[in-house]
Tab-separated table of C-alpha atoms and ligand atoms in Angstrom:
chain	number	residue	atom	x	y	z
A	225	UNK	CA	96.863	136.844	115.275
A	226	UNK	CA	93.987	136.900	117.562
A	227	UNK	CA	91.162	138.905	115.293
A	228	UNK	CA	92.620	136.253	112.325
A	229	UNK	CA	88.907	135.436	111.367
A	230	UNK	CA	89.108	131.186	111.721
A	231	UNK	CA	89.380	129.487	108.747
A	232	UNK	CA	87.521	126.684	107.493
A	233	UNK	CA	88.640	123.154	108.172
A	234	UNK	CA	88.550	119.916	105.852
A	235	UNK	CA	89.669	116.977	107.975
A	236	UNK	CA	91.518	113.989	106.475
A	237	UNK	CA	88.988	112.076	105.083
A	238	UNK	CA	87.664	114.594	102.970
A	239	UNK	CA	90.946	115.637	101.881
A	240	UNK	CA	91.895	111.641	100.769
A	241	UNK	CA	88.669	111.258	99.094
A	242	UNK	CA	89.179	114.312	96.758
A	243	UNK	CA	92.435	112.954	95.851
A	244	UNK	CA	91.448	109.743	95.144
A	245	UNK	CA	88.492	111.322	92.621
A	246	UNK	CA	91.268	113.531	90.800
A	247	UNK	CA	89.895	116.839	92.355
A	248	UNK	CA	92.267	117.625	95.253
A	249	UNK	CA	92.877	121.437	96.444
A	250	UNK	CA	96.482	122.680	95.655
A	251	UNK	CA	98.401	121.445	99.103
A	252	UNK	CA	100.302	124.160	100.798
A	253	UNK	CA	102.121	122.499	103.445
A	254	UNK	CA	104.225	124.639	105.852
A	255	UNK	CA	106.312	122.847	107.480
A	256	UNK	CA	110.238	122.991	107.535
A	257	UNK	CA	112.029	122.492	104.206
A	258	UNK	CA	113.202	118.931	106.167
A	259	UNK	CA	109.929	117.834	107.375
A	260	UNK	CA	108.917	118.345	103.885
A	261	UNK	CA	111.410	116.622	102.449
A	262	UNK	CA	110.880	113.708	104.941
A	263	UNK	CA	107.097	113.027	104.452
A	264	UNK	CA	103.859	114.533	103.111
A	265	UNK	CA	100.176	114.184	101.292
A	266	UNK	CA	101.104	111.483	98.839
A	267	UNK	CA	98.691	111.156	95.559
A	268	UNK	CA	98.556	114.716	94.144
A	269	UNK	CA	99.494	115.647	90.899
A	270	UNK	CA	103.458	117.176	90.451
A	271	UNK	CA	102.024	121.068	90.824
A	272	UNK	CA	99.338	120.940	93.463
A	273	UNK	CA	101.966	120.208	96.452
A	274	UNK	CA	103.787	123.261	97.626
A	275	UNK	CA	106.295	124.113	100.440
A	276	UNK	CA	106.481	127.279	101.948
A	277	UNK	CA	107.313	127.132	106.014
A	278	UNK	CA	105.641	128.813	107.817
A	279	UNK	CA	108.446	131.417	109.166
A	280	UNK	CA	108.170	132.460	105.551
A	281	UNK	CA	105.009	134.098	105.973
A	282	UNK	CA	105.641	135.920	109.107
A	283	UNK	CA	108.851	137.262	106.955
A	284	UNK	CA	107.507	138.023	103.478
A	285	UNK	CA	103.877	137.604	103.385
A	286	UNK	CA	103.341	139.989	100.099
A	287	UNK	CA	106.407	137.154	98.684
A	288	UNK	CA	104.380	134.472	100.098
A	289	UNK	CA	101.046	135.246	98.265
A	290	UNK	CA	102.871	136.026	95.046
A	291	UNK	CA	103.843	131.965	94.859
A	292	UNK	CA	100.435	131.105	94.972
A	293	UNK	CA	97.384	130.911	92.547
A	294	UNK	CA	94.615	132.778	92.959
A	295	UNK	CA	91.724	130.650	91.578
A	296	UNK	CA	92.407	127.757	93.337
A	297	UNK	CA	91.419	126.239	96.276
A	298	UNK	CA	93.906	125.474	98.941
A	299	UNK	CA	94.518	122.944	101.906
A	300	UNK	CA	97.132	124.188	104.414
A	301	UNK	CA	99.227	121.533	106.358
A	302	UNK	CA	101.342	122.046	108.946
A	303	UNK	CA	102.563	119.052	111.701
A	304	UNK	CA	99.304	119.368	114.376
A	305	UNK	CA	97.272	121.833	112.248
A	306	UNK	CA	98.223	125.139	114.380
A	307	UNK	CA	100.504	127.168	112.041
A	308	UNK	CA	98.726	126.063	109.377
A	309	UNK	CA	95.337	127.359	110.762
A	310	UNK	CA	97.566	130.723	110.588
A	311	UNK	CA	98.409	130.540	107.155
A	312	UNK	CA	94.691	129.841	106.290
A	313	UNK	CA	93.529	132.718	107.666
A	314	UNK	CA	96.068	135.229	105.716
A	315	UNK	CA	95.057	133.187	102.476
A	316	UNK	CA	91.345	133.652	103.755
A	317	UNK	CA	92.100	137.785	104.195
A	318	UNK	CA	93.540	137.981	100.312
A	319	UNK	CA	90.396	136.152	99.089
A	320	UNK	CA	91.956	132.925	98.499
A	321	UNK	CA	89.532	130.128	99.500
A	322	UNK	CA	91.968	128.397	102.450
A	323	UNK	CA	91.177	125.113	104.180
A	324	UNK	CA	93.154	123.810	106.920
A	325	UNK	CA	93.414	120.515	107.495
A	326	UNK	CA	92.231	119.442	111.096
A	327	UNK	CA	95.240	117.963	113.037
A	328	UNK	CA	97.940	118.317	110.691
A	329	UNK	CA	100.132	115.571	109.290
A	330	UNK	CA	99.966	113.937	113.243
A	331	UNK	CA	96.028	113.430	111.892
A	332	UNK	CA	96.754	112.553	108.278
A	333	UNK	CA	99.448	109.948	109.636
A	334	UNK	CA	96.496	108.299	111.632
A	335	UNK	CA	93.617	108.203	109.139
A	336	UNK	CA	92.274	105.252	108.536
A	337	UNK	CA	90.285	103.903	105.407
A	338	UNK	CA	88.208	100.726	105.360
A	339	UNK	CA	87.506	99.401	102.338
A	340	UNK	CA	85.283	96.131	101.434
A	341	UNK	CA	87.039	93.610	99.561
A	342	UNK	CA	84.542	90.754	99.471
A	343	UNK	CA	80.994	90.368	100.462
A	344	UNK	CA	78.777	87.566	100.255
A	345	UNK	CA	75.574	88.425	101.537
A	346	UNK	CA	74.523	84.423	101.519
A	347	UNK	CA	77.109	82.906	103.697
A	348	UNK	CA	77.515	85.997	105.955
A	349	UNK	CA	81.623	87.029	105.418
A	350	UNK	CA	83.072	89.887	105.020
A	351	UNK	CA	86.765	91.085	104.392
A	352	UNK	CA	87.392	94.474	105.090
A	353	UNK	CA	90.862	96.339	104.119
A	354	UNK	CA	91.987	99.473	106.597
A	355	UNK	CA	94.510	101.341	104.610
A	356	UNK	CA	96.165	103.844	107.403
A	357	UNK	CA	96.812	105.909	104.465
A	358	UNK	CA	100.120	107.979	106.023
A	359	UNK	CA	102.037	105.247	106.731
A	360	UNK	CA	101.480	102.929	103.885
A	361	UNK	CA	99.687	100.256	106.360
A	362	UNK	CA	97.135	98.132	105.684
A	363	UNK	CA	95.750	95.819	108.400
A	364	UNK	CA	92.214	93.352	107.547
A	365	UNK	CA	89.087	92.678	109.605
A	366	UNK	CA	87.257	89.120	108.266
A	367	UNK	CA	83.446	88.855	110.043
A	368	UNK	CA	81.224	85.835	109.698
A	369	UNK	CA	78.161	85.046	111.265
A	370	UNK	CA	78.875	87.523	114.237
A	371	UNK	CA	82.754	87.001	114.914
A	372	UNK	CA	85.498	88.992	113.802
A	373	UNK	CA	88.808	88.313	113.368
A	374	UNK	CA	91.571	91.440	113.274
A	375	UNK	CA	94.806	90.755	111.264
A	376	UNK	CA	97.920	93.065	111.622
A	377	UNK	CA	95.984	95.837	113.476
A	378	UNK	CA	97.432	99.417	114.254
A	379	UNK	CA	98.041	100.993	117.875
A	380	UNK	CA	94.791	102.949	117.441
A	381	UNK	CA	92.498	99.472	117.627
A	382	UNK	CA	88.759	101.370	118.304
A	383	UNK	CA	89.106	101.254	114.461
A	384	UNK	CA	89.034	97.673	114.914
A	385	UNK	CA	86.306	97.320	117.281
A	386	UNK	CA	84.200	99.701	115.622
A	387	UNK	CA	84.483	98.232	112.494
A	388	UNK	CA	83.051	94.726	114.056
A	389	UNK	CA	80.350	96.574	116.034
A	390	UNK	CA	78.776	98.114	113.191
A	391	UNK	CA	78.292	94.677	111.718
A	392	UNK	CA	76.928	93.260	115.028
A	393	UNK	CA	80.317	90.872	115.331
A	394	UNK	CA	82.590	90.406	118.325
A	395	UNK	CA	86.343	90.037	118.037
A	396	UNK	CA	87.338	86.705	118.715
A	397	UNK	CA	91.354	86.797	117.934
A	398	UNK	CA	93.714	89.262	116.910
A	399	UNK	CA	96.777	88.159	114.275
A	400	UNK	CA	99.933	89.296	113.319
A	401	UNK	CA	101.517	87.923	110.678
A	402	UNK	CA	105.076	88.646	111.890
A	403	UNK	CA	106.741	90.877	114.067
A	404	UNK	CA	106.369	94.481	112.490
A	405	UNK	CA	109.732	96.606	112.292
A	406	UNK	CA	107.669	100.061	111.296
A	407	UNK	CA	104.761	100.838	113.303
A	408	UNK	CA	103.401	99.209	116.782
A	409	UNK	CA	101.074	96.749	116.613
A	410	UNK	CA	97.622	97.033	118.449
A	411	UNK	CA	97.067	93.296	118.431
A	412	UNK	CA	98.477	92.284	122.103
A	413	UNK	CA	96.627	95.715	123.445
A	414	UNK	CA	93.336	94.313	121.505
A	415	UNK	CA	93.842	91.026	122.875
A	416	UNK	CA	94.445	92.336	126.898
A	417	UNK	CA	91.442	94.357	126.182
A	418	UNK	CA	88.894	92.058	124.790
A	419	UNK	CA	90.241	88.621	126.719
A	420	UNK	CA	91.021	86.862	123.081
A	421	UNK	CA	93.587	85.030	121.887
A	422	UNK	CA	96.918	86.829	120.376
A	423	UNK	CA	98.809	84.930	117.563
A	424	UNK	CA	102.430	85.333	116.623
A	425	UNK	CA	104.216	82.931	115.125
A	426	UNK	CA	106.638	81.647	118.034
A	427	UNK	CA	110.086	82.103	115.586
A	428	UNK	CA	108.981	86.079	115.632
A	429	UNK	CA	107.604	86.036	119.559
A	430	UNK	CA	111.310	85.306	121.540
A	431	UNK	CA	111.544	87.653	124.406
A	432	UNK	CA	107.391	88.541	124.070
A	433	UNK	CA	106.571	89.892	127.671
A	434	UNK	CA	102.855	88.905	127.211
A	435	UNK	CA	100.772	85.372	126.453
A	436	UNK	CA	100.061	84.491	122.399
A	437	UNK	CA	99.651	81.167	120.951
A	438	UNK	CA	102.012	80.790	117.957
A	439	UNK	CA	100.105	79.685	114.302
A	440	UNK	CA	101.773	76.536	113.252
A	441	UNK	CA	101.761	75.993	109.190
A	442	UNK	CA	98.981	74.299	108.241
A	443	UNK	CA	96.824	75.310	111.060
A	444	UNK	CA	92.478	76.019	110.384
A	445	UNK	CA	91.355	79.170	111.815
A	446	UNK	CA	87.459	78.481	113.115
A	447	UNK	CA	85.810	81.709	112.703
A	448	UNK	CA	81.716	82.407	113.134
A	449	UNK	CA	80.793	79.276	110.552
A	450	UNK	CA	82.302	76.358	108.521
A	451	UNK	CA	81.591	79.153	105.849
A	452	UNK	CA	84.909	80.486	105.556
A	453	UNK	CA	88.297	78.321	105.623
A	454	UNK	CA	91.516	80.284	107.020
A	455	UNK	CA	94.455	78.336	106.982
A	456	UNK	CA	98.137	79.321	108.410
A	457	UNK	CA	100.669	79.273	105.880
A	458	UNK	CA	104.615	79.322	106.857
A	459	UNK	CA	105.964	81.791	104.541
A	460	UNK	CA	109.390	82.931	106.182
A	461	UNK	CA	112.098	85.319	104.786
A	462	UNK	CA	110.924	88.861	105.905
A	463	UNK	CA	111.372	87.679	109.440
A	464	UNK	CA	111.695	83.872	110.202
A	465	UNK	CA	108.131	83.546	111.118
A	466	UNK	CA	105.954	85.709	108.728
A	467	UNK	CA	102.997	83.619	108.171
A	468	UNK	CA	100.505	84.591	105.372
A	469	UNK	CA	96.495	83.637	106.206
A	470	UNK	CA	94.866	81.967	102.841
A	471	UNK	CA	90.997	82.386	103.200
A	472	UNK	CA	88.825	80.406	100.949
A	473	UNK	CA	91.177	79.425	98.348
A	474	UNK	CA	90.581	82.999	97.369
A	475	UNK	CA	92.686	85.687	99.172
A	476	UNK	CA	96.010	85.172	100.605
A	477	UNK	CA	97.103	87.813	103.287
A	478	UNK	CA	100.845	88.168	102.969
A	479	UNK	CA	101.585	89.876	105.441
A	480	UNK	CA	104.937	91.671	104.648
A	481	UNK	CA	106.229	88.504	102.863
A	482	UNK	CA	104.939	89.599	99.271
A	483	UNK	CA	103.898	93.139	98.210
A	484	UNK	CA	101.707	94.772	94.855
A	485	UNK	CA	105.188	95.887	93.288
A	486	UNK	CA	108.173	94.564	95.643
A	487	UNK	CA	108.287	92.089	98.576
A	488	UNK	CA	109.478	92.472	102.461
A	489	UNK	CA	113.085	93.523	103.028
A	490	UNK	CA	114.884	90.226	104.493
A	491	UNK	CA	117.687	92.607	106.413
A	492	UNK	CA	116.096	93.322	109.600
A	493	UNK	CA	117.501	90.786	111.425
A	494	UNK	CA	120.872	91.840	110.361
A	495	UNK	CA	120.950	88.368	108.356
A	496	UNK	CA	119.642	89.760	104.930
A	497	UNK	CA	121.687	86.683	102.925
A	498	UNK	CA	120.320	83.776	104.604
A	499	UNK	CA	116.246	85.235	104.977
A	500	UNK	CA	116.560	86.488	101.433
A	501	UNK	CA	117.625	82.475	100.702
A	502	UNK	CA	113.815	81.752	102.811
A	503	UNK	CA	112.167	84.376	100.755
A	504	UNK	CA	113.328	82.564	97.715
A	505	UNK	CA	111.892	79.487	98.709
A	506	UNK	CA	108.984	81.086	99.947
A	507	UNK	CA	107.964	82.401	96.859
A	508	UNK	CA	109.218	79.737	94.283
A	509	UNK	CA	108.436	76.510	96.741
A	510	UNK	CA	105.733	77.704	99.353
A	511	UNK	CA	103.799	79.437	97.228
A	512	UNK	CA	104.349	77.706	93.682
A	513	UNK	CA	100.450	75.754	94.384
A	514	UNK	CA	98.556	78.753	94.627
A	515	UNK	CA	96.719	79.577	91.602
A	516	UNK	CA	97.317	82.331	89.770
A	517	UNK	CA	93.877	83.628	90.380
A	518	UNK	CA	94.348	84.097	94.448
A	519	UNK	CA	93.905	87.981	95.344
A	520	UNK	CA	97.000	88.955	97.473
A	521	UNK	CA	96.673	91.074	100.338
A	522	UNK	CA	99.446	92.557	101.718
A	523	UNK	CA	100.095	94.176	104.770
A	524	UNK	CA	102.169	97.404	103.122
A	525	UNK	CA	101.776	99.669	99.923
A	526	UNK	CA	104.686	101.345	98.504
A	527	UNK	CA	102.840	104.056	97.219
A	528	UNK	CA	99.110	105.133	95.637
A	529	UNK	CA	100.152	103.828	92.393
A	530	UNK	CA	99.634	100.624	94.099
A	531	UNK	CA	96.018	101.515	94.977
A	532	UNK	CA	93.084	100.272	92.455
A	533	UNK	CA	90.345	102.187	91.271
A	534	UNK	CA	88.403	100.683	93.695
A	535	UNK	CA	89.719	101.683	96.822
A	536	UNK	CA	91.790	98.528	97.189
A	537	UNK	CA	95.451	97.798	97.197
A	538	UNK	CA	96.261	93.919	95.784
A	539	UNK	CA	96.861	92.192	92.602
A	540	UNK	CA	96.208	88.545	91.423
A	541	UNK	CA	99.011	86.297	92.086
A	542	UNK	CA	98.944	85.142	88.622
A	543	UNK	CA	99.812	89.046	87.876
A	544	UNK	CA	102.234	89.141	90.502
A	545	UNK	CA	104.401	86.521	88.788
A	546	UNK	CA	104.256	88.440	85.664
A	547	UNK	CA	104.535	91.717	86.419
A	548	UNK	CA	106.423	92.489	89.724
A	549	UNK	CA	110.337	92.239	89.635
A	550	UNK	CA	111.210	89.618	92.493
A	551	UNK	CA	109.324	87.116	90.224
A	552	UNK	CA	111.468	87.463	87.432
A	553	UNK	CA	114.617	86.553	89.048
A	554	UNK	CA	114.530	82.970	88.385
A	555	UNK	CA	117.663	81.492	90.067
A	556	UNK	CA	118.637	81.608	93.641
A	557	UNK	CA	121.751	83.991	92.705
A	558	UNK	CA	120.129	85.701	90.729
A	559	UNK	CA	117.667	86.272	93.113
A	560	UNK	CA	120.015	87.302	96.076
A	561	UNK	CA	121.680	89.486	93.663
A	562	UNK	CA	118.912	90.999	92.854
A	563	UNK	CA	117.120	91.351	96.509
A	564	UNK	CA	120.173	92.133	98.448
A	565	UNK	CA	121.858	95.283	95.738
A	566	UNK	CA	118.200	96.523	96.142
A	567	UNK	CA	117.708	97.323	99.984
A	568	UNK	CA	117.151	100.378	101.246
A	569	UNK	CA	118.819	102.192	104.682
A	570	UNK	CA	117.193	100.832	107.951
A	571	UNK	CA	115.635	103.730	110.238
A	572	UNK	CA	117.178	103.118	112.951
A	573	UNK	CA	113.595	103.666	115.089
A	574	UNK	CA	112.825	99.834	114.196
A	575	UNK	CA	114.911	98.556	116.769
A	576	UNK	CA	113.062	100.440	119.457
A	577	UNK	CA	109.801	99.789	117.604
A	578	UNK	CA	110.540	95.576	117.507
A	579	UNK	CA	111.145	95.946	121.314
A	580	UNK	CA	107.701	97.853	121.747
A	581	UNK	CA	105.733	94.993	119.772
A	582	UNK	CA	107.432	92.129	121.633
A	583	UNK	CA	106.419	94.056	125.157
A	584	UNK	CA	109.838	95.123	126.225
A	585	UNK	CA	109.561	98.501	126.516
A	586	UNK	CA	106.397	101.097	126.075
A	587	UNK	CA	106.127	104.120	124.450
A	588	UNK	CA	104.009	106.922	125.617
A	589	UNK	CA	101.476	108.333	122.839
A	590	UNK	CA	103.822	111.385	122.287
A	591	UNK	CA	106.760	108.741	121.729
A	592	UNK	CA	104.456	106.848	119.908
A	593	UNK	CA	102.983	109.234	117.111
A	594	UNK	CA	107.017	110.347	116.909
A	595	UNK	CA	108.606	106.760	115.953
A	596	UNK	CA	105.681	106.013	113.435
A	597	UNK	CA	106.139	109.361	111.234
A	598	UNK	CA	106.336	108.705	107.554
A	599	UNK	CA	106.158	105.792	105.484
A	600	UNK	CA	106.684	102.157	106.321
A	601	UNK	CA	110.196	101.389	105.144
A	602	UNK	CA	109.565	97.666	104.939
A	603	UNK	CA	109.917	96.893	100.945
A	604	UNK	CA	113.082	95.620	99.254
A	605	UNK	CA	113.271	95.600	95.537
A	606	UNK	CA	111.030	98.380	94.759
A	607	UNK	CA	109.963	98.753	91.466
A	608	UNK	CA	109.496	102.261	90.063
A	609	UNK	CA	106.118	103.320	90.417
B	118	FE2	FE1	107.335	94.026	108.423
């Protein structure tokens, strides 16, 4: 293994973006047949994803080679980008052109994509989308007139600050819209860090081991100017206090309450009948005043279907009610009936997860990067996509 010439390296990034324009290498990830199985590159068409572990190689390379084309390009994956740098390098000796991807899936599972979803150059706002494309997350950064405000941010919050610097804006509060189940939030760490205000609604906050001021419903968010309006809207049934951030009339944040295809799963309290009955209300009641044109943005993506051709993942509300399922349950039975036959198993790493985000306990970064592998799991009443 040690004269293995080194092979080239694409890093994340570059691998997402060639997905997203249609051109993607053929994926050869080898991993175990269960990590596989479990979670990998999402987006690529039926043939260009490929298993073969690793052990395979060092057993039947001549076997190995065989499975692969020869005129195509390939991006080897493995879980921290070791093995696979191995299997690049035999590709590389047979004249296959063989990429590895820089850091493995640990690297893919971080990568984060920011993507502008408004920008009005006369009043000075911005609203950013960060899709953290391996887990499904998708967390918001609104600027105006030099202040930025961070909404459902990941652990890994120099995205965050970044993001503000380059726009010559400080961070003047950090949000989340409810307690997240899937992933750890950075907003407490963000808010230690940067001596700003935390907010959690206080029905989601019991047991929080560290200060934040709860949003009440109703509640203006001052941010930079008078130029942008964000108002706190109740909208429980995920968890009791999901709250969903309406700025200008225009977007509405959602948080995990209402999704592209599906909406939150109201189980994770272990009282899935009566939030399901709040979600109802939420969406027929809470939200029945919104106009149809209002651009949600939610905080979760159940897969790239869900992302537009520009970069984005939301819909109009107005398409929302047409198109995605929940909607068309009309009655509260029906509703429940609906909802409740449609939720998917719990992994059980949310428990410890909900612990982490209220401050209870603390996960090292090893721990970490292990309890957020994979996918959010956070959607009830998927629809096929
Ligand atoms: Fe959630």
């Amino acid at each position: 293994m040690s004269d293995s010439p080194v092979p080239e390296e694409l890093t994340p990034d570059e691998l997402y973006q060639a997905i997203r324009r249609g051109t993607p290498p053929l994926v050869l990830d080898v991993r175990n047949e269960d990590e596989f199985a479990s979670w990998t590159i999402e987006g690529l068409p039926l043939n260009d994803l490929l298993n073969i572990p690793y052990f395979m190689f060092l057993e039947d390379e001549a076997g190995c080679l065989e499975r692969l084309p020869r005129a195509r390009e390939v991006a080897v994956v493995c879980a921290k980008g070791g093995s696979s740098a191995f299997v690049a390098s035999i590709l590389g000796q047979h004249g296959i052109r063989a990429r590895n991807l820089r850091g493995g899936m640990i690297a893919w599972g971080d990568l984060h994509v920011t993507t502008g979803v408004a920008s009005t150059r006369e009043s000075a706002v911005t609203l950013s989308q960060i899709n953290r494309v391996g887990k499904r997350c998708l967390s918001y950064v609104i600027i105006s007139n030099g202040e930025a405000l961070v909404i459902d941010p990941a652990r890994h919050v120099d995205w965050y600050t970044s993001l503000a610097q380059a726009q010559q804006a400080r961070l003047t509060r950090a949000i989340d819209t409810h307690l997240h189940a899937d992933h750890l939030s950075g907003g407490p760490a963000i808010a230690r860090s940067l001596g700003i205000p935390y907010h959690i609604r206080l029905d989601d906050a019991a047991g929080a081991r560290f200060p934040y001021h709860s949003l009440a419903d109703g509640t203006r968010l001052a941010l930079g100017s008078s130029v942008v309006e964000i108002i706190a809207m109740h909208t429980p049934g995920h968890t009791p206090g999901s709250t969903s951030l309406l700025v200008n009339d225009k977007y509405l944040l959602t948080g995990d309450t209402l999704f592209v295809s599906s909406i939150g799963r109201p189980d994770l309290g272990d009282k899935a009948e009566e939030w399901a009955k709040l979600l109802y209300r939420t969406l027929f009641d809470r939200m029945a005043h919104l106009s149809d044109a209002v651009l949600i943005l939610p905080a979760h993506y159940s897969g790239v279907a869900e992302i537009r051709h520009d970069g984005i993942v939301a819909t109009p509300l107005g398409v929302a009610r047409r198109k995605n399922p929940v909607f068309q349950s009309r009655t509260e039975p029906q509703f429940l009936d609906y909802v409740l036959n449609h939720l998917p198993a719990q992994p059980p790493v949310y428990e410890a997860i909900r612990r982490a985000n209220l401050g209870q306990i603390v996960f090292d970064a090893e721990h970490a990067t292990e309890a957020e592998l994979g996918p959010n799991q956070c959607a009830a009443a998927l629809s096929p996509n």
